[in-house]
Coordinates of C-alpha atoms and ligand atoms in Angstrom, one line a residue:
X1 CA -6.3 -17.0 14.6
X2 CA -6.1 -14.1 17.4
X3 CA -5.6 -10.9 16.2
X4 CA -2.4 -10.8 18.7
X5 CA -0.9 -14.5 17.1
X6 CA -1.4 -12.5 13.7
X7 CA 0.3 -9.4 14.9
X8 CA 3.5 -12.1 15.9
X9 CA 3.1 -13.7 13.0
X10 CA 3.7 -10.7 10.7
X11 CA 6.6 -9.7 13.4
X12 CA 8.3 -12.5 12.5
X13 CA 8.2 -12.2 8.7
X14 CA 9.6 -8.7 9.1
X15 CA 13.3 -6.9 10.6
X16 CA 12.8 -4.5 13.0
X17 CA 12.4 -1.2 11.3
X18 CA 9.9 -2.3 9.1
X19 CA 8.0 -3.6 11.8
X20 CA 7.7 -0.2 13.5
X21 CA 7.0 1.0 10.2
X22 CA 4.1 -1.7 9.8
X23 CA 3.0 -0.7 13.5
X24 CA 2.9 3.0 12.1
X25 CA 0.8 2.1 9.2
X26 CA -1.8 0.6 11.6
X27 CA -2.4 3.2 13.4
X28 CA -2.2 6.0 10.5
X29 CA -4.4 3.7 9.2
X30 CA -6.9 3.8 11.8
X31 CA -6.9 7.1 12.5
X32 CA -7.5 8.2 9.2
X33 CA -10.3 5.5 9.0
X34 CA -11.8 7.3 11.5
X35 CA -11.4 10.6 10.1
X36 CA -12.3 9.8 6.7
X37 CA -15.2 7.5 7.3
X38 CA -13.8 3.5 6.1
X39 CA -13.8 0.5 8.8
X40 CA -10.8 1.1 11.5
X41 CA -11.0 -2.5 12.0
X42 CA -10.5 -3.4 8.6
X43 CA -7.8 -0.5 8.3
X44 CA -6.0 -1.8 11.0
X45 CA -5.8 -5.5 9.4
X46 CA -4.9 -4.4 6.2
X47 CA -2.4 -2.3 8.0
X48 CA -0.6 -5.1 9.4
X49 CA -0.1 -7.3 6.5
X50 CA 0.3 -5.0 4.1
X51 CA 3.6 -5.6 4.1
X52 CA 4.1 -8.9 4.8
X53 CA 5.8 -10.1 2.2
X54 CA 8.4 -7.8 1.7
X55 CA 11.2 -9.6 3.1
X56 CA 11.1 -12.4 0.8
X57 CA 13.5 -13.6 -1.6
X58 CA 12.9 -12.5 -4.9
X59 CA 12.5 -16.0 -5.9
X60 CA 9.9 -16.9 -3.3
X61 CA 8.0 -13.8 -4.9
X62 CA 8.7 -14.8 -8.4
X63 CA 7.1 -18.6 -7.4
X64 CA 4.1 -17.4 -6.0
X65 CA 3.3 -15.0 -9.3
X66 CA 3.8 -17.6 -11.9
X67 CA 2.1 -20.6 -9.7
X68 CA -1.6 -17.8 -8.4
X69 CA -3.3 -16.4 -11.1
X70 CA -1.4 -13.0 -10.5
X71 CA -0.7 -11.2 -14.1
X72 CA 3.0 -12.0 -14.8
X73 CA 3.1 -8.7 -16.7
X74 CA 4.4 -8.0 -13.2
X75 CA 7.4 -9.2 -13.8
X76 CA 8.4 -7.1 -16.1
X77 CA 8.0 -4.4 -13.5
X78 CA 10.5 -3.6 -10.8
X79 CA 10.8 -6.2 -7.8
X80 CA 9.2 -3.6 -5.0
X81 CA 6.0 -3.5 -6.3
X82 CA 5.6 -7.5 -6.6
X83 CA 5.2 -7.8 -2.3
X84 CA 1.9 -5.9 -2.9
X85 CA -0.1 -8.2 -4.9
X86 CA 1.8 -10.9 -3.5
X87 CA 1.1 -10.3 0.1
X88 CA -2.4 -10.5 -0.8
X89 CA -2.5 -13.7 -2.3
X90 CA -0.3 -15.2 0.4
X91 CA -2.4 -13.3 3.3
X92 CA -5.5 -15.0 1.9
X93 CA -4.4 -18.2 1.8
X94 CA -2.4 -18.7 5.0
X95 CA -4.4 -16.9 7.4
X96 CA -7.6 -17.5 5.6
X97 CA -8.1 -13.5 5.5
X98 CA -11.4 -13.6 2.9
X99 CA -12.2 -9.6 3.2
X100 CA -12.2 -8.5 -0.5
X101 CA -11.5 -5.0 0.7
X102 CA -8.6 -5.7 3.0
X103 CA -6.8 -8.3 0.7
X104 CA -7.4 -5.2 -2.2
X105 CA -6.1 -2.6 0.3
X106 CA -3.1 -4.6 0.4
X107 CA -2.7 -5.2 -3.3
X108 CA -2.8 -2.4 -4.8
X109 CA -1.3 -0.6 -1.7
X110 CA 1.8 0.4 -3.0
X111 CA 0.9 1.2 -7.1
X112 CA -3.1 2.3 -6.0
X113 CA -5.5 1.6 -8.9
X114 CA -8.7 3.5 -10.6
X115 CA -11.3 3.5 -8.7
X116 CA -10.0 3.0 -5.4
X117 CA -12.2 2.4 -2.5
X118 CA -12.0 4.7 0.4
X119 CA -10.0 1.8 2.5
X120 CA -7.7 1.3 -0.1
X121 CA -6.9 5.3 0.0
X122 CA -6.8 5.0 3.4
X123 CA -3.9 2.2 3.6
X124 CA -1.8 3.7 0.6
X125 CA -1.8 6.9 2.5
X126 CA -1.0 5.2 5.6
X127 CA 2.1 3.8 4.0
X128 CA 3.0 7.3 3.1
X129 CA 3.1 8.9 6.3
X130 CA 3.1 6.9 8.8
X131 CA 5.0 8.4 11.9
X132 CA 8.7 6.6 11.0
X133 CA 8.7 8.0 7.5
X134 CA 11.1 10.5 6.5
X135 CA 11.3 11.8 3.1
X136 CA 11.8 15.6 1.4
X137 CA 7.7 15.5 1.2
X138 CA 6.3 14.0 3.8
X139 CA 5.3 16.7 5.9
X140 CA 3.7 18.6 3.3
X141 CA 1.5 15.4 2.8
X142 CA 0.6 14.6 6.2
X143 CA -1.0 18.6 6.2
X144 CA -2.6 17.6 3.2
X145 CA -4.0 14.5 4.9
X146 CA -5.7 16.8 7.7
X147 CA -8.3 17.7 5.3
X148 CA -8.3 15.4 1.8
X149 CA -7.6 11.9 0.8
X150 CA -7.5 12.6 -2.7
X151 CA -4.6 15.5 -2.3
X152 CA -1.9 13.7 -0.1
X153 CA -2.2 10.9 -2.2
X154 CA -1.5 12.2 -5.4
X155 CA 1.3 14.1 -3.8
X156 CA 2.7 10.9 -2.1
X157 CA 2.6 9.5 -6.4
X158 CA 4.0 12.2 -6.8
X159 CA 6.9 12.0 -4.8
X160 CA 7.0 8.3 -5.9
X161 CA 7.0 9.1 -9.7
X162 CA 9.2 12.4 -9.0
X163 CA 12.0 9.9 -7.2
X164 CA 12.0 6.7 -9.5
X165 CA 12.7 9.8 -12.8
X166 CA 15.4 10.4 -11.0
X167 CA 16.7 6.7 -10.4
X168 CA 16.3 6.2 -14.0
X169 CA 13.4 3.5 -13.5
X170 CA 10.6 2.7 -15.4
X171 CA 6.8 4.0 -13.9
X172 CA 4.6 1.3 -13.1
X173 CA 1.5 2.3 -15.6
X174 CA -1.0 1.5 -12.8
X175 CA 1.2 4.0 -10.6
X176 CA 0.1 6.8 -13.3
X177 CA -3.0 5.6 -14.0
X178 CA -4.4 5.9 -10.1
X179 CA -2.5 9.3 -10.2
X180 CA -4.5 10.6 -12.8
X181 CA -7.8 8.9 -11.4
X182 CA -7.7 10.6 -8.2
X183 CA -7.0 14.3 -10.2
X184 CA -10.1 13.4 -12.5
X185 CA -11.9 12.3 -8.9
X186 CA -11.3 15.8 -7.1
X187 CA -12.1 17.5 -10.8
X188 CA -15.6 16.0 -11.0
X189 CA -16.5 16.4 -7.2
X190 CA -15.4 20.4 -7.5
X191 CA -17.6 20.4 -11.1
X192 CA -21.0 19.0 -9.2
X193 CA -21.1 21.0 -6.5
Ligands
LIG1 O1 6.7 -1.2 1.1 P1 7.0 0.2 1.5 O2 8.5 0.6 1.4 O3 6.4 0.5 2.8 O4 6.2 1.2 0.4 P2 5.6 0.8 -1.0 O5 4.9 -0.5 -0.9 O6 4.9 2.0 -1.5 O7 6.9 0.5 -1.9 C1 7.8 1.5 -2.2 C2 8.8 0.9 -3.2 O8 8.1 0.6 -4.4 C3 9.8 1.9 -3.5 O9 11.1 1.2 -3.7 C4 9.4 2.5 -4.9 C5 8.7 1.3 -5.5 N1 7.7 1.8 -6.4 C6 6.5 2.3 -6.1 N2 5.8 2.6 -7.2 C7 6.6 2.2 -8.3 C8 7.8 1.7 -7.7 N3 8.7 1.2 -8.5 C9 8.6 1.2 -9.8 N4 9.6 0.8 -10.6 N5 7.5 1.8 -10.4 C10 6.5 2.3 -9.7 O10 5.5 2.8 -10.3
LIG2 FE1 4.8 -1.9 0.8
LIG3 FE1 4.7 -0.2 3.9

C-alpha cells in the first residue's frame, strides 16, 4: 500500500478534527525526529496511525483485546487508553505494518512505558503538542520541547495525571511508572556527566 492510500485510509477511520489533529501529530512528529535524532520516516508513520482506532465502538475494542494476545488487565482500565495498544495490533495486521518500533510508538503512545525508545518519546510528545492542541499546559511544554524530550514529557504526564485527579479517575500504573522512568532518566544522565 501507498503511503497516500494509507493516509485515506486512516482519514476515513477518523471525524474531522481528529484528523487534523492526526495530521498535526505527523508533522510534530517529524520535526522533532529531526531535532532529536529518531527516523522522521518512521515518526511520520507512527504519526498517522497512532490513532487509528479511536473512533471505534467500545465493543469493537473490547473484541480485539480478548481475541489478540493483548493483557485484558486493560480492561479494567479506562476505555481511552484501550485505542493505543489496540491500534497497534489492528495496524499490524491490516496494513501489514511489521516495524517493531512504529507498532510500539503507537502502543504505548498515550500511557508511555519504561524504557521508552527515543521514537516512542518522540510520538507521545507529538500527541501532546501538536499545533491543534489546546490545554492550560501546552505552551509551557512545547518550550520545554525546544531543548528536552525527557522534560515536556513528564510535564505532558503531568498534566495527564494532574487532570484525570481531578475527574476522580483511576491512574493507569504504566502512566506513573513511565513518569517516574523518564525523572530517574534525566537524574542519571545529570549524575554521569
Ligand atoms: O488519543 P488522544 O486524545 O490524541 O490522546 P491520548 O492517546 O493521550 O489519550 C488521551 C486520553 O486518555 C484522555 O482521555 C486521558 C486518557 N488517559 C491517558 N492516560 C490515562 C488516561 N486515562 C486513565 N484513566 N488513566 C491514565 O493513566
Ligand atoms: Fe491517542
Ligand atoms: Fe492523538
Amino acid at each position: 500500500m501507498m503511503f497516500n492510500e494509507l493516509m485515506e485510509a486512516v482519514r476515513r477511520e477518523l471525524p474531522v478534527k481528529r484528523w487534523e489533529h492526526t495530521l498535526g501529530v505527523m508533522q510534530s512528529a517529524k520535526e522533532l525526529a529531526h531535532k532529536y535524532g529518531a527516523d522522521p520516516d518512521k515518526a511520520e508513520l507512527a504519526g498517522l496511525l497512532h490513532d487509528f482506532c479511536k473512533y471505534w465502538p467500545t465493543e469493537r475494542q473490547r473484541l480485539v483485546i480478548l481475541e489478540s494476545e493483548l493483557p485484558n488487565e486493560l480492561l479494567n482500565y479506562d476505555k481511552p487508553l484501550w485505542h493505543a495498544p489496540v491500534g497497534a495490533y489492528v495496524v499490524s495486521q491490516e496494513f501489514g505494518i511489521k516495524d517493531e518500533d512504529v507498532l510500539n510508538a503507537i502502543r504505548y503512545h498515550t500511557s508511555g512505558r519504561v524504557g521508552m525508545t527515543l521514537l516512542e518519546k518522540v510520538v507521545c510528545l507529538a500527541d501532546y503538542i501538536e499545533p491543534g492542541r489546546v490545554y492550560p499546559e501546552v505552551e509551557t511544554i512545547r518550550l520545554l520541547a525546544e531543548t528536552s524530550l525527557e522534560k515536556p514529557l513528564i510535564a505532558g504526564f503531568d498534566s495527564t495525571i494532574h487532570y484525570l485527579l481531578t475527574k476522580g479517575e483511576k491512574i493507569y500504573p504504566l502512566t506513573l511508572l513511565s513518569r517516574n522512568a523518564l525523572i530517574d532518566e534525566i537524574r542519571d544522565r545529570r549524575m554521569n556527566r
